[in-house]
Coordinates of C-alpha atoms and ligand atoms in Angstrom, one line a residue:
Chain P
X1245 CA 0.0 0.0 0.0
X1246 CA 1.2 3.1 -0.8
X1247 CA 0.2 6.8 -0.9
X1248 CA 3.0 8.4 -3.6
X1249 CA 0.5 6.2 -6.3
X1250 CA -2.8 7.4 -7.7
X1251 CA -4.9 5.0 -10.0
X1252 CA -7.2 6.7 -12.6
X1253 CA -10.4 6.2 -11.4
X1254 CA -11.9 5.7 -14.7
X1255 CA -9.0 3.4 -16.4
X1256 CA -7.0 2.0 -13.8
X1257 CA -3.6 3.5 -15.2
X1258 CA -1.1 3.9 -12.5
X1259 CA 0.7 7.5 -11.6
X1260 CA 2.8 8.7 -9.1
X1261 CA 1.5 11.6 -7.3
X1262 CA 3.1 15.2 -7.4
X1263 CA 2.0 18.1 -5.3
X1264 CA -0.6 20.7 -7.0
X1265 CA -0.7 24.8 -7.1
X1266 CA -3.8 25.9 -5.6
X1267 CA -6.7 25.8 -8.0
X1268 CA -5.0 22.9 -10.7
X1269 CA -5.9 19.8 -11.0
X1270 CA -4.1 16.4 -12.7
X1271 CA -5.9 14.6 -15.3
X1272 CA -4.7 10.9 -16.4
X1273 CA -2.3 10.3 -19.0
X1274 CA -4.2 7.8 -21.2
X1275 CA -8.1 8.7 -20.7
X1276 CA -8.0 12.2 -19.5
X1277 CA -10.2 11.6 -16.3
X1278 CA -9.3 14.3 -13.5
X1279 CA -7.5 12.5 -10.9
X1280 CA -7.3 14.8 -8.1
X1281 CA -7.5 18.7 -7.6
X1282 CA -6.4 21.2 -5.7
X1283 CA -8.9 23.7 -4.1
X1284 CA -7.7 27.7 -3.9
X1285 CA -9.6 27.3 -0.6
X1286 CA -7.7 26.7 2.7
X1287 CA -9.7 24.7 5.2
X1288 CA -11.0 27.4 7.2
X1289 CA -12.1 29.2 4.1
X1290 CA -13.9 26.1 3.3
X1291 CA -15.6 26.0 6.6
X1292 CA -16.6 29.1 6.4
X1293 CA -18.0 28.8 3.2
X1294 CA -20.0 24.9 4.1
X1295 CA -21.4 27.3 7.4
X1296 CA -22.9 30.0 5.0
X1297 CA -24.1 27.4 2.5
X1298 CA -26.0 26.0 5.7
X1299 CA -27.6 29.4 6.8
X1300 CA -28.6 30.0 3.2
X1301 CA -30.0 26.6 2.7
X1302 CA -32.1 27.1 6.3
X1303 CA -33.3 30.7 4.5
X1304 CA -34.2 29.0 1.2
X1305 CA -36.2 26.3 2.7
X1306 CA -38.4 28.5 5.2
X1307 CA -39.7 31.4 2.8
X1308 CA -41.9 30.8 0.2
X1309 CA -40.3 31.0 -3.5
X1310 CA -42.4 32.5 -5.1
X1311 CA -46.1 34.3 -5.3
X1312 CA -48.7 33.6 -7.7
X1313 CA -51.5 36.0 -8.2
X1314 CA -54.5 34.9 -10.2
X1315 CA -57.8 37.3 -10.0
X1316 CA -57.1 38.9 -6.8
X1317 CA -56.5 35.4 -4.9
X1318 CA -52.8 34.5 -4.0
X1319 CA -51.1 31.5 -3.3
X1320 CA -47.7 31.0 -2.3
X1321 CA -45.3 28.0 -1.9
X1322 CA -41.9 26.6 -0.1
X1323 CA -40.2 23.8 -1.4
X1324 CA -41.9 21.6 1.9
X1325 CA -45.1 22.9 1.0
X1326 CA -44.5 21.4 -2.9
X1327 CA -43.7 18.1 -1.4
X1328 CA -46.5 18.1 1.3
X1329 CA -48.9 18.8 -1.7
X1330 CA -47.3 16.1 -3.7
X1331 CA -48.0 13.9 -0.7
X1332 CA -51.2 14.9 0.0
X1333 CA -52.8 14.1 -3.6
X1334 CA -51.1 10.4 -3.3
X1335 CA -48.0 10.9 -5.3
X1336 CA -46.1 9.9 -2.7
X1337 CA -43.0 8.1 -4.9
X1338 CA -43.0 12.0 -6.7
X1339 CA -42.9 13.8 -2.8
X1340 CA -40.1 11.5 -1.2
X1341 CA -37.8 11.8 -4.9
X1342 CA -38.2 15.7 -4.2
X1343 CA -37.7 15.8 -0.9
X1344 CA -34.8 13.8 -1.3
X1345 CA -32.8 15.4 -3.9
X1346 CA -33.5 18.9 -3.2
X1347 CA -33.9 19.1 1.0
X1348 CA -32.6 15.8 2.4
X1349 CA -29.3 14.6 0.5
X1350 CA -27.9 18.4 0.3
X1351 CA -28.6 19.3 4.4
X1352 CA -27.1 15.9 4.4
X1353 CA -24.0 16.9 2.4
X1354 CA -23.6 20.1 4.2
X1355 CA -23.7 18.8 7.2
X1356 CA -21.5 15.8 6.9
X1357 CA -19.0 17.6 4.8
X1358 CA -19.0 20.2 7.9
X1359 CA -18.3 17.4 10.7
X1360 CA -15.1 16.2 8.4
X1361 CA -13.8 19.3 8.2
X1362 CA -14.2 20.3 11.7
X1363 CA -12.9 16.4 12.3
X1364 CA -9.2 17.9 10.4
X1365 CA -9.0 21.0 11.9
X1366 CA -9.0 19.7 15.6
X1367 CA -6.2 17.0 14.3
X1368 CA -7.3 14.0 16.8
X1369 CA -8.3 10.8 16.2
X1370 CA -11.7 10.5 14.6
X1371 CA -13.3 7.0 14.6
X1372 CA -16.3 8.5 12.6
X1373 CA -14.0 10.1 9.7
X1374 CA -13.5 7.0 7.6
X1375 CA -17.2 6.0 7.7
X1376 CA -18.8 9.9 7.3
X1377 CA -16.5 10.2 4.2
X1378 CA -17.5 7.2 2.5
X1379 CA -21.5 8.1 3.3
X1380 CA -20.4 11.5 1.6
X1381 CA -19.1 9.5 -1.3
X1382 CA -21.9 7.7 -1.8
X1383 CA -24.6 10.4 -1.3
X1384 CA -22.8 13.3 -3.2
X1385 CA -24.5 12.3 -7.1
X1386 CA -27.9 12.3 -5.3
X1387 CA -28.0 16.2 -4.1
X1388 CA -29.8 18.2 -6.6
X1389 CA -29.9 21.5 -6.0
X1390 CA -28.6 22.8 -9.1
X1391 CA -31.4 21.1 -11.2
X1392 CA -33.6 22.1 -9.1
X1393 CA -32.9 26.0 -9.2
X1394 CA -33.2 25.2 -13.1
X1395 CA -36.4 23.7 -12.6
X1396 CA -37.6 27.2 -11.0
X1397 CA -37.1 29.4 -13.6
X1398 CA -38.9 27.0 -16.2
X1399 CA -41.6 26.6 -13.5
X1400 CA -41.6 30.3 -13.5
X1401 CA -41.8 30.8 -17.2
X1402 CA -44.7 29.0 -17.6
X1403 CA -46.7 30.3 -14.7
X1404 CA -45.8 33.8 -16.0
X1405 CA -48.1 32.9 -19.0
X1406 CA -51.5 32.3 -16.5
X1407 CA -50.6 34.2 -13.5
X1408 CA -48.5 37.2 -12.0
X1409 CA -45.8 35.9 -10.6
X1410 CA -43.7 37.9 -7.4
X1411 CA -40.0 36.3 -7.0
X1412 CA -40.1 35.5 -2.9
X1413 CA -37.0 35.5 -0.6
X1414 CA -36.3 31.9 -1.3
X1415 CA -35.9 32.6 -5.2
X1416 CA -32.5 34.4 -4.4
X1417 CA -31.4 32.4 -1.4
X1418 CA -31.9 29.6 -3.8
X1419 CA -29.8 30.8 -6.6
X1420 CA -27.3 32.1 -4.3
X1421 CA -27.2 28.3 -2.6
X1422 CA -26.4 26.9 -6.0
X1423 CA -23.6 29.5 -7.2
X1424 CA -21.9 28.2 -3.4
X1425 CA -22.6 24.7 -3.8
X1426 CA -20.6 24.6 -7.2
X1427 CA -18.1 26.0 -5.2
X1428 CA -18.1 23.0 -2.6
X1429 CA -18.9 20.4 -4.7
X1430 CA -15.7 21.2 -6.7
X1431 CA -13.7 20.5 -3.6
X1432 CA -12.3 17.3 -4.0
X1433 CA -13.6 14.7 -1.5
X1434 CA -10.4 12.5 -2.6
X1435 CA -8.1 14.8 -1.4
X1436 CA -10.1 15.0 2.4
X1437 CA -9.0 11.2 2.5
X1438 CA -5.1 12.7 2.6
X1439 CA -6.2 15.5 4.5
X1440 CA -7.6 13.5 7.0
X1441 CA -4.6 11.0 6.8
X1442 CA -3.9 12.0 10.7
X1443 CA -7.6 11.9 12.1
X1444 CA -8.8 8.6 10.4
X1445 CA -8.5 5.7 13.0
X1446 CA -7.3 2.6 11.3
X1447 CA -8.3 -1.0 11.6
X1448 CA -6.4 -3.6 13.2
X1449 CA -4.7 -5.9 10.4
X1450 CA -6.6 -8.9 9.7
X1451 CA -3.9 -10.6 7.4
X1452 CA 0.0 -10.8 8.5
X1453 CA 2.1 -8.5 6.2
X1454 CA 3.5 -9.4 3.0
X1455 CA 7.0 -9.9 4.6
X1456 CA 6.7 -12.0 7.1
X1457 CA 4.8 -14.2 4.4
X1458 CA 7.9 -14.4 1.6
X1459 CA 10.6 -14.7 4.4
Chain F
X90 CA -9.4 -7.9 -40.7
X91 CA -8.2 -7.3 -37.8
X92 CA -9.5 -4.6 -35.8
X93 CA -7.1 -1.5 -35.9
X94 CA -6.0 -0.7 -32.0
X95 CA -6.5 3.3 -31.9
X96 CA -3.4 3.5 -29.3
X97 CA -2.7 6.8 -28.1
X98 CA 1.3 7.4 -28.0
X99 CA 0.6 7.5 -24.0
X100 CA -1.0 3.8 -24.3
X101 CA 2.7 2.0 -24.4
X102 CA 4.1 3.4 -21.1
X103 CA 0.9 2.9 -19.3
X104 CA 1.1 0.5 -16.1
X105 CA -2.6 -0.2 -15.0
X106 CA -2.8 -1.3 -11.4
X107 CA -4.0 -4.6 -11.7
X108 CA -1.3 -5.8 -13.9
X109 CA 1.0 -4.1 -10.9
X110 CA -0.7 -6.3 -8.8
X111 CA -2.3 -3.5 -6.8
X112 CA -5.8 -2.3 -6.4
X113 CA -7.2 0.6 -5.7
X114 CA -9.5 0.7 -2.6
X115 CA -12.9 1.7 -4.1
X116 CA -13.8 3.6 -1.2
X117 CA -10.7 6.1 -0.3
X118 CA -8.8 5.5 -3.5
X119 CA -5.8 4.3 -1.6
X120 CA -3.7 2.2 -4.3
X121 CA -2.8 -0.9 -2.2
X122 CA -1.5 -4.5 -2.9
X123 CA -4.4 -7.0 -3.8
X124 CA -3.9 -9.2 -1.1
X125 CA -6.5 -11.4 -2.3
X126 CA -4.6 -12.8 -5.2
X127 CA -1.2 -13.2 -3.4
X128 CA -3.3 -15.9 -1.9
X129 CA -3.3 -14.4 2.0
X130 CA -6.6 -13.8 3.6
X131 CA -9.9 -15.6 2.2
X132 CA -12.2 -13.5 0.0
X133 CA -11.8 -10.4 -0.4
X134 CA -9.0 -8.0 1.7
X135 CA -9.6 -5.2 3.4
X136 CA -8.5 -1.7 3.1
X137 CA -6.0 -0.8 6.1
X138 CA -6.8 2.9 5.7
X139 CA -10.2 3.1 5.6
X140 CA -11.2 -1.0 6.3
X141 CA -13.4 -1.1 2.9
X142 CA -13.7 -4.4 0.8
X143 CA -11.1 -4.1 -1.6
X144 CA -12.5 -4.5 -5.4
X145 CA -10.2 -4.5 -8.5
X146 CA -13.1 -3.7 -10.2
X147 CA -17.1 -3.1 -9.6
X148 CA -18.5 -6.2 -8.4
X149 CA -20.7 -7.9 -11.3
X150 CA -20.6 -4.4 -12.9
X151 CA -22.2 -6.1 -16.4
X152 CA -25.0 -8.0 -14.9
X153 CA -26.1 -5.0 -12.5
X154 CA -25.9 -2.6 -15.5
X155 CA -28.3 -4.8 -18.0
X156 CA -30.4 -5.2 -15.1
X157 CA -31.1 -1.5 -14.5
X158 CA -31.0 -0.5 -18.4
X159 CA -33.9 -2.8 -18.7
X160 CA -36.1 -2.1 -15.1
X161 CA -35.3 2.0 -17.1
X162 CA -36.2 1.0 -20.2
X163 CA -39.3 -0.6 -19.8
X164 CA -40.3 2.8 -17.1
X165 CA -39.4 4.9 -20.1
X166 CA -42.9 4.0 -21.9
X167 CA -45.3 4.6 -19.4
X168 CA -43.5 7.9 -18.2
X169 CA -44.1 9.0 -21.9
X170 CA -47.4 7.7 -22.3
X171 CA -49.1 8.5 -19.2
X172 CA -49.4 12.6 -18.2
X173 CA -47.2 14.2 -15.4
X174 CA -49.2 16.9 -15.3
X175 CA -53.3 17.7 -14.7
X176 CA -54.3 21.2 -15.0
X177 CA -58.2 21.4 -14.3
X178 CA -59.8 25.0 -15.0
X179 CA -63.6 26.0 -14.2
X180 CA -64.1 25.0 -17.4
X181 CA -61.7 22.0 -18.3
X182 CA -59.4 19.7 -17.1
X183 CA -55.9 19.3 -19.3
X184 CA -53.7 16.4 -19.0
X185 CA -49.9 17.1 -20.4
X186 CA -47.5 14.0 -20.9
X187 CA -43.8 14.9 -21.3
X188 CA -43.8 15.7 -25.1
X189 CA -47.1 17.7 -24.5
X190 CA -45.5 19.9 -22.5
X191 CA -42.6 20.4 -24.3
X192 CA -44.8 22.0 -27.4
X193 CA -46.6 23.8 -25.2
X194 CA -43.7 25.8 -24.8
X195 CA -42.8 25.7 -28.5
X196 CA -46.2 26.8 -29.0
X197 CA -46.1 29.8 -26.8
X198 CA -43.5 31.4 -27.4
X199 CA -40.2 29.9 -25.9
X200 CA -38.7 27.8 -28.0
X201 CA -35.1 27.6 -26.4
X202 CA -37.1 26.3 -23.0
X203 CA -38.7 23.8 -25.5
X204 CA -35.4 22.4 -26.5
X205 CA -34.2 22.1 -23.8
X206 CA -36.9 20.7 -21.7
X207 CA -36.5 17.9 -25.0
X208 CA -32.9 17.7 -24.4
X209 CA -32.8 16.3 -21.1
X210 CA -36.2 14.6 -20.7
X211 CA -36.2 13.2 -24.1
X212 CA -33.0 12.9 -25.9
X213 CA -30.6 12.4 -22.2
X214 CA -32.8 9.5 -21.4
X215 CA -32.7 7.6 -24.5
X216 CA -29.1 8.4 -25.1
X217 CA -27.9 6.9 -21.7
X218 CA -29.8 3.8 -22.6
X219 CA -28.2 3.5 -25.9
X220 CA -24.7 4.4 -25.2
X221 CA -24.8 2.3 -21.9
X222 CA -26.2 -0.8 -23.5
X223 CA -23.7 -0.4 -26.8
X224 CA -20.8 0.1 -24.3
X225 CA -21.9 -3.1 -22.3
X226 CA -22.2 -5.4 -25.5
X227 CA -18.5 -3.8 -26.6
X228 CA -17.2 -4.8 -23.3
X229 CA -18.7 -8.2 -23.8
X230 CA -17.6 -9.1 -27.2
X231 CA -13.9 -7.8 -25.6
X232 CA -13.8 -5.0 -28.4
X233 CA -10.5 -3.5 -27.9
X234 CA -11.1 -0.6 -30.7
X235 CA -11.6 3.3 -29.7
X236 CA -11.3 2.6 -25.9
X237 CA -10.8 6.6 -25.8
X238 CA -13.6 7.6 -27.4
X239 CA -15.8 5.3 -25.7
X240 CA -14.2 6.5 -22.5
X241 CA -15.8 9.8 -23.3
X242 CA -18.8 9.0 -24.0
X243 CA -19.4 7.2 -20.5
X244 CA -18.2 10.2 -19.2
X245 CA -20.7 12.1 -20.5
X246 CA -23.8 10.6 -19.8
X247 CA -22.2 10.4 -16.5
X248 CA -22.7 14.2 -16.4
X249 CA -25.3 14.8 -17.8
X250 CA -27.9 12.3 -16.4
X251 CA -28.7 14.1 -13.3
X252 CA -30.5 16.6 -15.4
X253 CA -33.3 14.6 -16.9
X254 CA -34.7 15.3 -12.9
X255 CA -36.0 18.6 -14.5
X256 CA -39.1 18.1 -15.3
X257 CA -39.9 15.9 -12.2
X258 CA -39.0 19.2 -10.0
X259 CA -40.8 21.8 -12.7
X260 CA -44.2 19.3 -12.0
X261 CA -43.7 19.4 -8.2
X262 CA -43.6 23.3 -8.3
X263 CA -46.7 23.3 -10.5
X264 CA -48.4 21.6 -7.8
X265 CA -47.1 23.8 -5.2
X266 CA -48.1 26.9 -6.6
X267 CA -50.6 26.4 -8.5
X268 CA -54.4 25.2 -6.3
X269 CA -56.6 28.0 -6.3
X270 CA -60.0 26.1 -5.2
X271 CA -62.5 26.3 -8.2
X272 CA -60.4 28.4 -10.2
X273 CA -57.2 26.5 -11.4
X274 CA -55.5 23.2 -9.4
X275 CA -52.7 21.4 -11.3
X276 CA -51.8 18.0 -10.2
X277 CA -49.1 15.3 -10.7
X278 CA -49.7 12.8 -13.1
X279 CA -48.5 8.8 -13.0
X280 CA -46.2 9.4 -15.6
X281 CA -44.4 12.1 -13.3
X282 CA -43.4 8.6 -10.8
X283 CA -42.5 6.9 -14.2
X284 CA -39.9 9.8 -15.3
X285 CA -38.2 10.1 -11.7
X286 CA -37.9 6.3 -11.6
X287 CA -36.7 6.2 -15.1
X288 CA -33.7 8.7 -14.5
X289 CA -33.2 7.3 -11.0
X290 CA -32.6 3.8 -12.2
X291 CA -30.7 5.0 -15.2
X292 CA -28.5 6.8 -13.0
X293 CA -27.4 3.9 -11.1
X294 CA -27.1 1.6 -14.3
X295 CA -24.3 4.4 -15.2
X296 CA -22.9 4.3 -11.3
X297 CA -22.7 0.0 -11.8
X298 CA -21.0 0.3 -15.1
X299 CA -16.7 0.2 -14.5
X300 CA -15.5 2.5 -16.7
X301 CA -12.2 0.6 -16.7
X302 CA -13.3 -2.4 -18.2
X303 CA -13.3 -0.4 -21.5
X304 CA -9.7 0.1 -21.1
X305 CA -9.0 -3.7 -19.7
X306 CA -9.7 -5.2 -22.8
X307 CA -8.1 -2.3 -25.1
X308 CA -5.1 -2.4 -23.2
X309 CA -4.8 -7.1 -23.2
X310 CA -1.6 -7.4 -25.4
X311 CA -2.6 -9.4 -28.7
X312 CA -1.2 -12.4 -29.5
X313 CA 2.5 -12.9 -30.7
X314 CA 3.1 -9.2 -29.4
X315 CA 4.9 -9.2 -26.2
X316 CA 4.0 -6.6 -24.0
X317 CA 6.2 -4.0 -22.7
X318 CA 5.7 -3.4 -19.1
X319 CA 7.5 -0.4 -18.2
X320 CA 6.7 1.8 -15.1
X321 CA 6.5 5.2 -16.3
X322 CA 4.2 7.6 -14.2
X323 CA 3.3 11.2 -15.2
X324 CA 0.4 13.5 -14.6
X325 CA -1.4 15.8 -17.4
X326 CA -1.6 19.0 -15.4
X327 CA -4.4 21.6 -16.5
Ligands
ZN438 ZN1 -7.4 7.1 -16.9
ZN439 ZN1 -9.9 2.5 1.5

């Protein structure tokens, strides 16, 4: 086992690791697949920026988005109250893939991305690092929030055509979430496993080493 | 005819890390020796960094991938057939499937949201099928042509799949918004459980498929051509 190698995640090809400038990343030889990155951010910047993500996403989710007026009667909506309304006419596989990808997975992500890097920046041994980062892993494809905010503005669009239509508070904190969460999610969760190298506690050996096998 | 290998000039001083005899630990990436085949440990080793199984490659990658491409493709005709959407009005009720919806837009006046709307709900959906099935059968009949090309292409749908969720999200807002008692409620339709299935399952067909297979079978020296196995690392920075 050794950390000086990289395999390309997406051919296999072996390559010896060198250290990045801030804000580069390396990309295999053979199939071009980015292998790890650098982020410009140091990690308090990137704690900083996972805590404002967080206070926006809390904003986003408790105002309405927008306000739809139709012949003096108004109606207005949060994301919660979309899926409650989802769930309330019986489309309840619709309601829980909403709530999922758009509330759920990214609090989710925020949060568990905010526990690791708190986990570094103390520097002690963290049993729950290993297994938080590999739920990250996991979960990270399934956080839609950038979809979503496209899903707005065509929502939006065609409502404009039947009804007046008043941008709410959530609208912005919305687009503003997105804008920082293509921020965070181009910080390389590979790179947290080095990062971490100190903080993750590491199982006993199950097998004896290779030496002691080939004397 | 033998089929040309399209070898980058990179391809020749490539070591993979199964022919090093390592593996690289599927969850934390750490590149270490594959225990398992040095014949220490039963099944499958462990990772000592992060205590993982250790998998060269995706466990039955192929059979998990058909399995999903067909569960997606046989969701893809009812989420097309049956409406995602009801408007009802005082004076009618209005079911919209998918492709309904998208000419509704052509029809008044935005044609770019048209197109797009298309794009992703239409054209992503079939595309990942196609490209993931045709990349599964190359894989099986071990073709060892345009490895790079096909490379790209998985990484591709890869991206863009994610997006097909569009439509599912623009329904739930319709519903949201829009139930004004007696004057105008929209509601979702069965397709709308279809479509989210449909890009959910096809999404984890494209997470099962191992990318590296493509490259196992491009890189398998051919006969009568001895293979040169040279260590020579370097990184592509940009
Ligand atoms: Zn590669
Ligand atoms: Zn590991």
């Amino acid at each position: 086992m050794t950390d000086s190698l990289v395999a390309c995640p997406e051919c296999d090809a072996l390559h010896e690791r060198r250290e990045l400038a801030p804000g580069t990343k390396a990309r295999c030889v053979r199939c071009g697949a980015v292998l790890y990155r650098r982020s410009y951010l140091e990690l308090d910047h990137q704690l900083a920026l996972v805590t404002t993500a967080i206070l926006i996403y809390l904003i986003a989710n408790s105002f309405p988005i927008v306000d739809l007026e139709i012949q003096g009667r108004s109606n207005s909506t949060t994301l919660v109250g979309s899926v409650l309304a989802l769930w309330r006419e019986g489309r309840e596989i619709v309601a829980v893939l909403v709530f999922a990808t758009t509330q759920l997975f990214p609090l989710v992500d925020l949060g568990a991305l905010f526990a690791l890097l708190l986990m570094i920046r103390r520097g002690r041994p963290a049993l729950a690092f290993a297994p938080v980062l590999r739920f990250l892993q996991a979960l990270r494809p399934w956080g839609m929030i950038e979809v979503f905010m496209l899903g707005i503005v065509v929502a939006l669009v065609k409502l404009s055509n039947m009804a007046e239509v008043v941008p709410g508070i959530a609208l912005w904190a919305f687009g503003l979430l997105t804008i920082l969460l293509a921020v965070i999610l181009s910080l390389d969760l590979r790179s947290l496993w080095r990062a971490g190298e100190s903080v993750i506690v590491r199982p006993r050996r199950r097998f004896p080493p290779r030496q002691s096998a080939h004397p | 005819m033998s089929a040309a290998p399209t070898t980058p000039s990179s391809e020749s001083r490539v070591t993979t890390a199964a022919q090093a005899g390592l593996v690289a630990c599927p969850h934390c990436h750490l590149v270490c020796r594959d225990t398992a085949r040095d014949g220490h440990g039963k099944g499958r080793a462990r990772c000592p960094r992060c205590a993982g199984r250790l998998h060269p490659r995706k466990v039955d990658s192929l059979s998990r991938t058909w399995a999903l491409l067909i569960a997606a493709a046989i969701l893809y005709i009812p989420a097309n057939a049956f409406p995602v959407m009801q408007t009802s009005t005082l004076l009618s009720t209005q079911s919209d499937t998918i492709l309904s919806g998208i000419l509704y837009f052509w029809n008044t006046g935005s044609p770019e949201l048209a197109v797009l709307i298309f794009t992703v709900s239409i054209l992503v959906p079939l595309l990942k099928l196609a490209t993931l099935s045709t990349l599964a059968v190359s894989i099986k009949r071990g073709a060892r042509a345009r490895a790079d090309q096909r490379a790209r292409l998985y990484r591709i749908i890869e991206f863009v799949g994610r997006w097909s969720m569009l439509d599912v999200f623009v329904v739930a807002l319709m519903v949201g918004l829009v139930h004004f008692q007696g004057l105008a409620v929209i509601q979702a339709g069965p397709g709308a459980a279809a479509f989210g299935a449909v890009v959910v399952l096809t999404m984890l067909a494209a997470h099962s498929f191992d990318p590296r297979m493509i490259w196992d079978r491009a890189h398998r020296p051919r006969r009568g051509r001895p293979s040169k196995k040279r260590l020579a690392f370097g990184t592509r920075h940009g």
